[in-house]
mmCIF file of C-alpha atoms in Angstrom:
data_model
loop_
_atom_site.group_PDB
_atom_site.id
_atom_site.type_symbol
_atom_site.label_atom_id
_atom_site.label_comp_id
_atom_site.label_asym_id
_atom_site.label_seq_id
_atom_site.Cartn_x
_atom_site.Cartn_y
_atom_site.Cartn_z
ATOM 1 C CA MET L 1 15.137 12.275 -8.871
ATOM 2 C CA ALA L 2 13.569 9.218 -7.346
ATOM 3 C CA GLY L 3 11.501 7.115 -9.674
ATOM 4 C CA THR L 4 13.266 8.131 -12.844
ATOM 5 C CA ALA L 5 14.087 4.582 -13.852
ATOM 6 C CA VAL L 6 10.541 3.759 -14.778
ATOM 7 C CA LEU L 7 10.940 2.977 -18.427
ATOM 8 C CA GLY L 8 12.068 -0.481 -19.338
ATOM 9 C CA ARG L 9 11.062 -3.931 -18.308
ATOM 10 C CA LEU L 10 10.111 -4.809 -14.807
ATOM 11 C CA THR L 11 12.839 -7.251 -13.818
ATOM 12 C CA TRP L 12 13.315 -9.623 -10.913
ATOM 13 C CA ARG L 13 16.310 -8.684 -8.775
ATOM 14 C CA LEU L 14 18.118 -10.592 -6.070
ATOM 15 C CA ALA L 15 17.818 -8.766 -2.763
ATOM 16 C CA GLU L 16 20.060 -9.654 0.188
ATOM 17 C CA VAL L 17 18.781 -9.458 3.750
ATOM 18 C CA VAL L 18 20.994 -7.178 5.812
ATOM 19 C CA ARG L 19 18.949 -6.596 8.961
ATOM 20 C CA LEU L 20 15.834 -7.831 10.748
ATOM 21 C CA VAL L 21 13.762 -5.855 13.233
ATOM 22 C CA ASP L 22 10.892 -7.363 15.214
ATOM 23 C CA GLU L 23 8.143 -4.764 15.264
ATOM 24 C CA THR L 24 5.455 -6.807 17.043
ATOM 25 C CA PRO L 25 5.068 -10.531 17.806
ATOM 26 C CA ARG L 26 3.615 -11.014 14.292
ATOM 27 C CA VAL L 27 5.380 -8.321 12.300
ATOM 28 C CA ARG L 28 8.974 -8.039 11.216
ATOM 29 C CA SER L 29 10.838 -5.411 9.214
ATOM 30 C CA ILE L 30 13.366 -6.760 6.744
ATOM 31 C CA ALA L 31 16.059 -4.460 5.367
ATOM 32 C CA PHE L 32 17.476 -5.481 1.989
ATOM 33 C CA ASP L 33 20.447 -4.501 -0.064
ATOM 34 C CA VAL L 34 19.183 -4.494 -3.661
ATOM 35 C CA PRO L 35 21.944 -4.036 -6.251
ATOM 36 C CA GLY L 36 20.695 -1.855 -9.085
ATOM 37 C CA TRP L 37 17.645 -0.610 -7.168
ATOM 38 C CA PRO L 38 16.292 2.297 -9.264
ATOM 39 C CA GLY L 39 14.791 4.213 -6.361
ATOM 40 C CA HIS L 40 11.164 4.492 -5.352
ATOM 41 C CA ARG L 41 8.504 6.935 -4.248
ATOM 42 C CA ALA L 42 6.719 6.886 -0.916
ATOM 43 C CA GLY L 43 3.714 4.552 -1.060
ATOM 44 C CA GLN L 44 4.939 2.177 -3.752
ATOM 45 C CA HIS L 45 5.265 -1.576 -3.305
ATOM 46 C CA VAL L 46 7.335 -4.487 -4.558
ATOM 47 C CA ASP L 47 6.408 -7.963 -5.668
ATOM 48 C CA VAL L 48 8.242 -10.766 -3.864
ATOM 49 C CA ARG L 49 8.644 -14.193 -5.471
ATOM 50 C CA LEU L 50 9.613 -17.381 -3.687
ATOM 51 C CA THR L 51 10.556 -20.508 -5.612
ATOM 52 C CA ALA L 52 10.416 -23.950 -4.025
ATOM 53 C CA GLU L 53 12.911 -26.692 -4.882
ATOM 54 C CA ASP L 54 10.325 -28.330 -7.132
ATOM 55 C CA GLY L 55 9.882 -25.112 -9.088
ATOM 56 C CA TYR L 56 6.584 -24.045 -7.503
ATOM 57 C CA GLN L 57 6.431 -20.270 -7.244
ATOM 58 C CA ALA L 58 4.418 -18.037 -4.957
ATOM 59 C CA GLN L 59 4.249 -14.295 -5.389
ATOM 60 C CA ARG L 60 2.923 -11.514 -3.132
ATOM 61 C CA SER L 61 3.035 -7.737 -2.986
ATOM 62 C CA TYR L 62 4.505 -5.876 -0.018
ATOM 63 C CA SER L 63 4.575 -2.164 0.650
ATOM 64 C CA ILE L 64 7.897 -0.422 0.972
ATOM 65 C CA ALA L 65 8.403 1.004 4.473
ATOM 66 C CA SER L 66 11.632 2.906 3.915
ATOM 67 C CA ALA L 67 11.836 6.466 2.662
ATOM 68 C CA PRO L 68 12.958 7.143 -0.890
ATOM 69 C CA GLY L 69 16.733 7.370 -0.917
ATOM 70 C CA ALA L 70 17.197 5.402 2.301
ATOM 71 C CA GLU L 71 20.299 3.246 2.513
ATOM 72 C CA THR L 72 18.392 -0.026 2.478
ATOM 73 C CA LEU L 73 15.040 -1.096 1.078
ATOM 74 C CA VAL L 74 12.823 -2.039 4.008
ATOM 75 C CA LEU L 75 9.714 -4.198 3.826
ATOM 76 C CA THR L 76 7.548 -4.686 6.900
ATOM 77 C CA VAL L 77 5.685 -7.975 6.749
ATOM 78 C CA GLU L 78 2.897 -9.370 8.921
ATOM 79 C CA ARG L 79 2.812 -13.135 9.405
ATOM 80 C CA LEU L 80 -0.490 -14.594 8.230
ATOM 81 C CA GLU L 81 -0.813 -18.019 9.818
ATOM 82 C CA ASP L 82 -2.106 -19.782 6.704
ATOM 83 C CA GLY L 83 -0.062 -17.708 4.281
ATOM 84 C CA GLU L 84 2.298 -19.148 1.696
ATOM 85 C CA VAL L 85 4.876 -16.384 1.711
ATOM 86 C CA SER L 86 4.654 -14.264 4.841
ATOM 87 C CA PRO L 87 5.550 -17.017 7.383
ATOM 88 C CA TYR L 88 8.763 -17.633 5.470
ATOM 89 C CA LEU L 89 9.624 -13.935 5.293
ATOM 90 C CA VAL L 90 8.849 -13.281 8.965
ATOM 91 C CA ASP L 91 10.193 -16.467 10.561
ATOM 92 C CA GLU L 92 12.803 -17.993 8.293
ATOM 93 C CA LEU L 93 14.800 -15.229 6.609
ATOM 94 C CA ARG L 94 18.228 -14.513 8.091
ATOM 95 C CA PRO L 95 20.829 -11.864 7.274
ATOM 96 C CA GLY L 96 22.712 -12.943 4.171
ATOM 97 C CA ASP L 97 19.735 -14.778 2.663
ATOM 98 C CA ARG L 98 18.637 -13.658 -0.759
ATOM 99 C CA ILE L 99 15.166 -13.511 -2.280
ATOM 100 C CA GLU L 100 13.753 -12.317 -5.580
ATOM 101 C CA LEU L 101 11.834 -9.067 -5.790
ATOM 102 C CA ARG L 102 10.796 -6.631 -8.485
ATOM 103 C CA GLY L 103 9.787 -3.020 -8.389
ATOM 104 C CA PRO L 104 9.049 -0.456 -7.386
ATOM 105 C CA VAL L 105 5.543 -0.856 -8.764
ATOM 106 C CA GLY L 106 2.454 1.321 -8.564
ATOM 107 C CA GLY L 107 2.248 4.945 -9.641
ATOM 108 C CA TYR L 108 -1.081 5.731 -8.000
ATOM 109 C CA PHE L 109 -0.813 5.347 -4.219
ATOM 110 C CA VAL L 110 2.111 7.742 -4.010
ATOM 111 C CA TRP L 111 2.776 10.903 -2.018
ATOM 112 C CA THR L 112 5.329 13.579 -2.776
ATOM 113 C CA PRO L 113 5.861 16.781 -0.762
ATOM 114 C CA GLU L 114 5.157 18.801 -3.918
ATOM 115 C CA ASP L 115 1.486 18.004 -3.383
ATOM 116 C CA GLY L 116 1.458 20.975 -1.015
ATOM 117 C CA SER L 117 -1.759 20.133 0.835
ATOM 118 C CA PRO L 118 -2.125 18.860 4.391
ATOM 119 C CA LEU L 119 -1.790 15.105 4.554
ATOM 120 C CA LEU L 120 -4.260 12.766 6.213
ATOM 121 C CA LEU L 121 -3.102 9.175 6.656
ATOM 122 C CA VAL L 122 -5.489 6.494 7.896
ATOM 123 C CA ALA L 123 -4.169 3.011 8.645
ATOM 124 C CA GLY L 124 -5.601 -0.267 9.825
ATOM 125 C CA GLY L 125 -3.027 -2.754 11.149
ATOM 126 C CA SER L 126 -0.147 -3.343 8.775
ATOM 127 C CA GLY L 127 -1.763 -0.828 6.443
ATOM 128 C CA VAL L 128 0.483 1.627 8.222
ATOM 129 C CA VAL L 129 3.502 0.416 6.223
ATOM 130 C CA PRO L 130 3.215 2.500 3.023
ATOM 131 C CA LEU L 131 2.028 5.452 5.108
ATOM 132 C CA MET L 132 5.188 5.127 7.211
ATOM 133 C CA ALA L 133 7.245 5.525 4.035
ATOM 134 C CA MET L 134 5.413 8.822 3.478
ATOM 135 C CA LEU L 135 6.048 9.992 7.053
ATOM 136 C CA ARG L 136 9.698 8.970 6.877
ATOM 137 C CA HIS L 137 10.037 10.760 3.552
ATOM 138 C CA ARG L 138 8.556 13.946 4.983
ATOM 139 C CA VAL L 139 10.974 13.785 7.933
ATOM 140 C CA ALA L 140 13.998 12.898 5.786
ATOM 141 C CA VAL L 141 13.571 15.831 3.406
ATOM 142 C CA ARG L 142 12.585 18.225 6.255
ATOM 143 C CA ASP L 143 9.329 18.993 4.494
ATOM 144 C CA GLY L 144 6.817 21.039 6.468
ATOM 145 C CA THR L 145 3.578 19.452 5.280
ATOM 146 C CA PRO L 146 1.129 19.150 8.197
ATOM 147 C CA VAL L 147 0.400 15.454 8.712
ATOM 148 C CA ARG L 148 -2.140 13.593 10.772
ATOM 149 C CA LEU L 149 -1.989 9.826 11.075
ATOM 150 C CA LEU L 150 -5.005 7.969 12.428
ATOM 151 C CA TYR L 151 -3.880 4.432 13.165
ATOM 152 C CA SER L 152 -6.157 1.571 14.229
ATOM 153 C CA SER L 153 -4.626 -1.453 15.954
ATOM 154 C CA ARG L 154 -6.149 -4.310 17.919
ATOM 155 C CA THR L 155 -4.000 -3.881 21.012
ATOM 156 C CA LEU L 156 -1.040 -1.752 22.064
ATOM 157 C CA GLU L 157 1.206 -4.770 21.446
ATOM 158 C CA ASP L 158 0.093 -4.811 17.802
ATOM 159 C CA VAL L 159 1.139 -1.221 17.095
ATOM 160 C CA ILE L 160 3.863 -1.239 14.442
ATOM 161 C CA TYR L 161 6.577 1.455 14.620
ATOM 162 C CA GLY L 162 5.138 2.581 17.994
ATOM 163 C CA ALA L 163 8.356 4.072 19.391
ATOM 164 C CA GLU L 164 9.313 5.739 16.127
ATOM 165 C CA LEU L 165 5.859 7.273 15.712
ATOM 166 C CA GLU L 166 6.018 8.636 19.245
ATOM 167 C CA ARG L 167 9.441 10.127 18.635
ATOM 168 C CA VAL L 168 8.549 11.624 15.256
ATOM 169 C CA ALA L 169 5.379 13.218 16.631
ATOM 170 C CA ALA L 170 7.310 14.643 19.598
ATOM 171 C CA VAL L 171 10.187 16.225 17.695
ATOM 172 C CA SER L 172 8.496 17.271 14.448
ATOM 173 C CA ASP L 173 6.372 20.330 13.984
ATOM 174 C CA GLY L 174 3.130 19.475 12.288
ATOM 175 C CA ILE L 175 3.066 15.700 12.706
ATOM 176 C CA GLU L 176 0.251 14.312 14.827
ATOM 177 C CA VAL L 177 -0.295 10.614 15.502
ATOM 178 C CA VAL L 178 -3.644 9.426 16.852
ATOM 179 C CA HIS L 179 -4.083 5.816 17.896
ATOM 180 C CA THR L 180 -7.211 3.803 18.380
ATOM 181 C CA LEU L 181 -7.060 0.370 20.017
ATOM 182 C CA THR L 182 -10.056 -1.717 19.055
ATOM 183 C CA ARG L 183 -9.753 -4.936 21.051
ATOM 184 C CA SER L 184 -8.120 -4.139 24.366
ATOM 185 C CA GLN L 185 -6.506 -1.148 25.961
ATOM 186 C CA PRO L 186 -3.855 -0.859 28.654
ATOM 187 C CA ALA L 187 -4.792 0.609 32.021
ATOM 188 C CA GLY L 188 -4.995 4.369 31.854
ATOM 189 C CA TRP L 189 -5.369 4.459 28.059
ATOM 190 C CA SER L 190 -6.693 7.861 27.097
ATOM 191 C CA GLY L 191 -6.853 7.404 23.325
ATOM 192 C CA TYR L 192 -9.669 6.075 21.197
ATOM 193 C CA ALA L 193 -10.880 2.557 22.013
ATOM 194 C CA ARG L 194 -13.150 1.613 19.119
ATOM 195 C CA ARG L 195 -13.114 0.987 15.404
ATOM 196 C CA ILE L 196 -12.662 4.024 13.207
ATOM 197 C CA ASP L 197 -16.061 5.623 12.686
ATOM 198 C CA ASP L 198 -17.580 8.794 11.274
ATOM 199 C CA ASP L 199 -17.278 10.737 14.520
ATOM 200 C CA MET L 200 -13.623 9.823 14.917
ATOM 201 C CA LEU L 201 -12.826 10.860 11.364
ATOM 202 C CA ALA L 202 -14.663 14.134 11.842
ATOM 203 C CA GLU L 203 -12.562 14.842 14.931
ATOM 204 C CA VAL L 204 -9.198 13.805 13.524
ATOM 205 C CA SER L 205 -9.285 14.713 9.845
ATOM 206 C CA TRP L 206 -8.459 18.053 8.357
ATOM 207 C CA PRO L 207 -11.574 19.945 7.311
ATOM 208 C CA ALA L 208 -12.611 19.162 3.746
ATOM 209 C CA THR L 209 -12.162 22.843 2.931
ATOM 210 C CA ASP L 210 -8.393 22.393 3.461
ATOM 211 C CA GLN L 211 -8.491 19.910 0.556
ATOM 212 C CA PRO L 212 -6.095 17.465 2.200
ATOM 213 C CA ALA L 213 -4.423 14.646 0.340
ATOM 214 C CA VAL L 214 -5.783 11.462 1.913
ATOM 215 C CA PHE L 215 -4.229 7.997 1.888
ATOM 216 C CA VAL L 216 -6.087 5.067 3.432
ATOM 217 C CA CYS L 217 -4.557 1.600 3.728
ATOM 218 C CA GLY L 218 -5.690 -1.543 5.510
ATOM 219 C CA PRO L 219 -8.222 -4.365 5.300
ATOM 220 C CA THR L 220 -10.790 -3.847 2.542
ATOM 221 C CA ARG L 221 -13.761 -3.165 4.823
ATOM 222 C CA LEU L 222 -11.884 -0.619 6.916
ATOM 223 C CA VAL L 223 -10.617 1.164 3.816
ATOM 224 C CA GLU L 224 -14.033 1.345 2.197
ATOM 225 C CA GLY L 225 -15.709 2.462 5.413
ATOM 226 C CA VAL L 226 -13.183 5.243 5.916
ATOM 227 C CA ALA L 227 -13.376 6.395 2.299
ATOM 228 C CA ALA L 228 -17.192 6.517 2.389
ATOM 229 C CA ALA L 229 -17.180 8.417 5.689
ATOM 230 C CA LEU L 230 -14.709 10.982 4.369
ATOM 231 C CA VAL L 231 -16.820 11.530 1.254
ATOM 232 C CA ALA L 232 -19.813 12.052 3.559
ATOM 233 C CA LEU L 233 -17.708 14.695 5.334
ATOM 234 C CA SER L 234 -17.471 16.458 1.934
ATOM 235 C CA HIS L 235 -13.935 15.359 1.067
ATOM 236 C CA ASP L 236 -13.227 15.184 -2.650
ATOM 237 C CA PRO L 237 -13.317 11.490 -3.680
ATOM 238 C CA LEU L 238 -10.481 12.135 -6.119
ATOM 239 C CA ARG L 239 -8.239 13.242 -3.232
ATOM 240 C CA ILE L 240 -8.844 10.017 -1.318
ATOM 241 C CA LYS L 241 -6.433 7.310 -2.416
ATOM 242 C CA THR L 242 -6.981 3.825 -1.116
ATOM 243 C CA GLU L 243 -5.005 0.645 -0.909
ATOM 244 C CA ARG L 244 -7.054 -2.365 0.100
ATOM 245 C CA PHE L 245 -5.307 -5.420 1.464
ATOM 246 C CA GLY L 246 -8.214 -7.749 0.781
ATOM 247 C CA PRO L 247 -8.898 -10.535 3.259
ATOM 248 C CA THR L 248 -5.317 -11.781 3.389
ATOM 249 C CA GLY L 249 -1.966 -10.829 2.008
ATOM 250 C CA GLY L 250 -0.520 -14.326 2.127
ATOM 251 C CA MET Q 1 -16.196 -14.721 2.683
ATOM 252 C CA GLU Q 2 -18.019 -12.164 0.573
ATOM 253 C CA ASP Q 3 -17.000 -10.431 -2.640
ATOM 254 C CA VAL Q 4 -16.375 -7.198 -0.793
ATOM 255 C CA ASP Q 5 -13.498 -8.797 1.137
ATOM 256 C CA LEU Q 6 -11.807 -9.805 -2.098
ATOM 257 C CA ARG Q 7 -11.957 -6.371 -3.650
ATOM 258 C CA LEU Q 8 -8.577 -4.708 -4.193
ATOM 259 C CA ASP Q 9 -7.435 -1.550 -5.956
ATOM 260 C CA GLY Q 10 -6.033 -1.274 -9.456
ATOM 261 C CA ASN Q 11 -2.832 -0.437 -7.648
ATOM 262 C CA ALA Q 12 -2.604 -4.090 -6.607
ATOM 263 C CA ILE Q 13 -2.011 -5.290 -10.171
ATOM 264 C CA ALA Q 14 0.705 -2.743 -10.962
ATOM 265 C CA GLY Q 15 3.263 -5.547 -11.179
ATOM 266 C CA LEU Q 16 1.123 -7.664 -13.506
ATOM 267 C CA LEU Q 17 0.470 -4.702 -15.792
ATOM 268 C CA GLY Q 18 4.181 -3.857 -15.635
ATOM 269 C CA GLU Q 19 4.956 -7.281 -17.109
ATOM 270 C CA VAL Q 20 3.125 -6.259 -20.270
ATOM 271 C CA PHE Q 21 3.218 -2.482 -20.618
ATOM 272 C CA ALA Q 22 6.357 -0.358 -20.780
ATOM 273 C CA LEU Q 23 4.702 2.689 -19.195
ATOM 274 C CA GLU Q 24 3.312 2.711 -15.665
ATOM 275 C CA LEU Q 25 -0.392 2.022 -16.020
ATOM 276 C CA THR Q 26 -1.893 2.373 -12.532
ATOM 277 C CA GLY Q 27 -1.282 6.129 -12.522
ATOM 278 C CA ALA Q 28 -2.832 6.438 -15.982
ATOM 279 C CA ARG Q 29 -6.350 7.802 -16.448
ATOM 280 C CA ALA Q 30 -8.789 5.584 -18.309
ATOM 281 C CA ALA Q 31 -12.329 6.119 -19.539
ATOM 282 C CA CYS Q 32 -15.036 3.542 -18.883
ATOM 283 C CA ALA Q 33 -16.836 2.446 -22.040
ATOM 284 C CA GLY Q 34 -20.023 1.935 -20.064
ATOM 285 C CA CYS Q 35 -20.533 5.271 -18.320
ATOM 286 C CA GLY Q 36 -17.678 7.462 -19.484
ATOM 287 C CA THR Q 37 -16.223 7.997 -16.019
ATOM 288 C CA ILE Q 38 -12.520 8.801 -16.143
ATOM 289 C CA ALA Q 39 -10.304 7.746 -13.244
ATOM 290 C CA GLU Q 40 -6.797 6.581 -12.556
ATOM 291 C CA LEU Q 41 -6.600 2.829 -13.032
ATOM 292 C CA GLY Q 42 -4.979 2.493 -9.610
ATOM 293 C CA ALA Q 43 -8.219 3.768 -8.084
ATOM 294 C CA GLU Q 44 -10.542 1.304 -9.795
ATOM 295 C CA PRO Q 45 -11.746 -1.791 -7.940
ATOM 296 C CA VAL Q 46 -9.933 -4.980 -8.904
ATOM 297 C CA TYR Q 47 -10.786 -8.631 -8.352
ATOM 298 C CA ALA Q 48 -7.616 -10.637 -8.653
ATOM 299 C CA HIS Q 49 -8.724 -13.984 -7.209
ATOM 300 C CA ALA Q 50 -10.263 -15.211 -10.464
ATOM 301 C CA PRO Q 51 -8.054 -17.020 -12.999
ATOM 302 C CA GLY Q 52 -7.310 -13.527 -14.238
ATOM 303 C CA ALA Q 53 -7.449 -10.025 -12.865
ATOM 304 C CA VAL Q 54 -10.663 -8.097 -13.505
ATOM 305 C CA LEU Q 55 -10.655 -4.323 -13.206
ATOM 306 C CA ARG Q 56 -14.051 -2.648 -12.974
ATOM 307 C CA CYS Q 57 -15.334 0.923 -13.158
ATOM 308 C CA ARG Q 58 -15.644 2.521 -9.716
ATOM 309 C CA ASN Q 59 -18.796 4.298 -10.844
ATOM 310 C CA CYS Q 60 -20.895 1.780 -12.832
ATOM 311 C CA ASP Q 61 -19.087 -1.496 -11.984
ATOM 312 C CA ASP Q 62 -18.748 -2.480 -15.658
ATOM 313 C CA VAL Q 63 -15.704 -4.572 -16.506
ATOM 314 C CA MET Q 64 -13.024 -2.294 -17.975
ATOM 315 C CA ILE Q 65 -9.910 -4.462 -18.249
ATOM 316 C CA VAL Q 66 -9.256 -8.193 -17.941
ATOM 317 C CA VAL Q 67 -5.770 -9.665 -17.796
ATOM 318 C CA VAL Q 68 -5.265 -13.426 -17.833
ATOM 319 C CA HIS Q 69 -1.784 -14.898 -17.633
ATOM 320 C CA GLY Q 70 -1.046 -18.573 -18.075
ATOM 321 C CA GLY Q 71 0.348 -21.217 -20.343
ATOM 322 C CA GLY Q 72 3.113 -18.921 -21.492
ATOM 323 C CA ARG Q 73 0.870 -16.154 -22.778
ATOM 324 C CA TYR Q 74 -1.132 -13.100 -21.747
ATOM 325 C CA TRP Q 75 -4.714 -12.464 -22.799
ATOM 326 C CA ILE Q 76 -5.844 -8.878 -22.368
ATOM 327 C CA GLY Q 77 -9.420 -7.698 -22.770
ATOM 328 C CA LEU Q 78 -9.911 -3.956 -23.150
ATOM 329 C CA SER Q 79 -13.445 -3.751 -24.535
ATOM 330 C CA GLY Q 80 -14.678 -1.832 -21.493
ATOM 331 C CA THR Q 81 -12.150 0.952 -21.860
ATOM 332 C CA THR Q 82 -12.435 3.590 -24.559
ATOM 333 C CA SER Q 83 -9.165 5.417 -23.894
ATOM 334 C CA ILE Q 84 -6.130 5.424 -21.636
ATOM 335 C CA GLU Q 85 -4.044 8.528 -21.015
ATOM 336 C CA LEU Q 86 -0.483 7.684 -19.990
ATOM 337 C CA ARG Q 87 2.292 9.934 -18.777
ATOM 338 C CA ASN Q 88 5.660 9.232 -20.327
ATOM 339 C CA SER Q 89 7.374 9.350 -16.935
ATOM 340 C CA LEU Q 90 6.372 9.246 -13.333
#
């Protein structure tokens, strides 16, 4: 089963870039071949370490976007203009390049189909990445868990995985994707056009009585606002798992 | 920038904890020495921008775990945690 190779030291591995996909003008998916990769669970992340010629090292965490068991390990990275690591990953990496990573890490922000409850996913910006691993996992194993994804982006251009989300929602029973665009909307936009708020969550989320598993990922303020609103809607705090990005990811 | 923007989840230091502990710690349940609240460490608020990582109780905000890494050694403070319940596999 995935995630069995947990015991033992966390070791740095050399991962080779095999494919790059531009998701938005600021976001790129990077598919790696990682010899010896022990497998992961949906929602986990890896630590990436870059070493400069003078020995200086910078390290950041990135969520895994690919489903457990997928052929390659995919990270989806947003370029932060003053970041130390993300500009290199997004702009400089080419197929054949190798970087150091370790993982998978994190046993908390993890979804498995065995949970059995409806799944509510709430994402802000690139917070959609670990939630996408959960969606992809559900699709890959033909699980029937009802899923709703509420996804907040600034503009339509900033939506990550837009085409794939549309396709998955169209062909899968029980997967609903709801977008909100907070900064600008294209002509004729019929979706939400504001930040996620209590009313929106009340409309989109499963009723608390369904005891859904909830995963919220994004900037710290969005995550905390969503979690507080869901608790106010009588959701069990212990069923709400959060992953805060903080102010930057670097 | 305010403190709230710098707040992360225990999940964010899974790699750091994995450098020290053989078993996965962020999915483990720990009891706060201050108020007794038990929660998974991955769910507790973490401040990682200090020289070390500080994990606090989500209920009473007391410091539960401090991990400082530097100069070739780790310093781990656990005085705010009375017990940790770990699973032997994920």
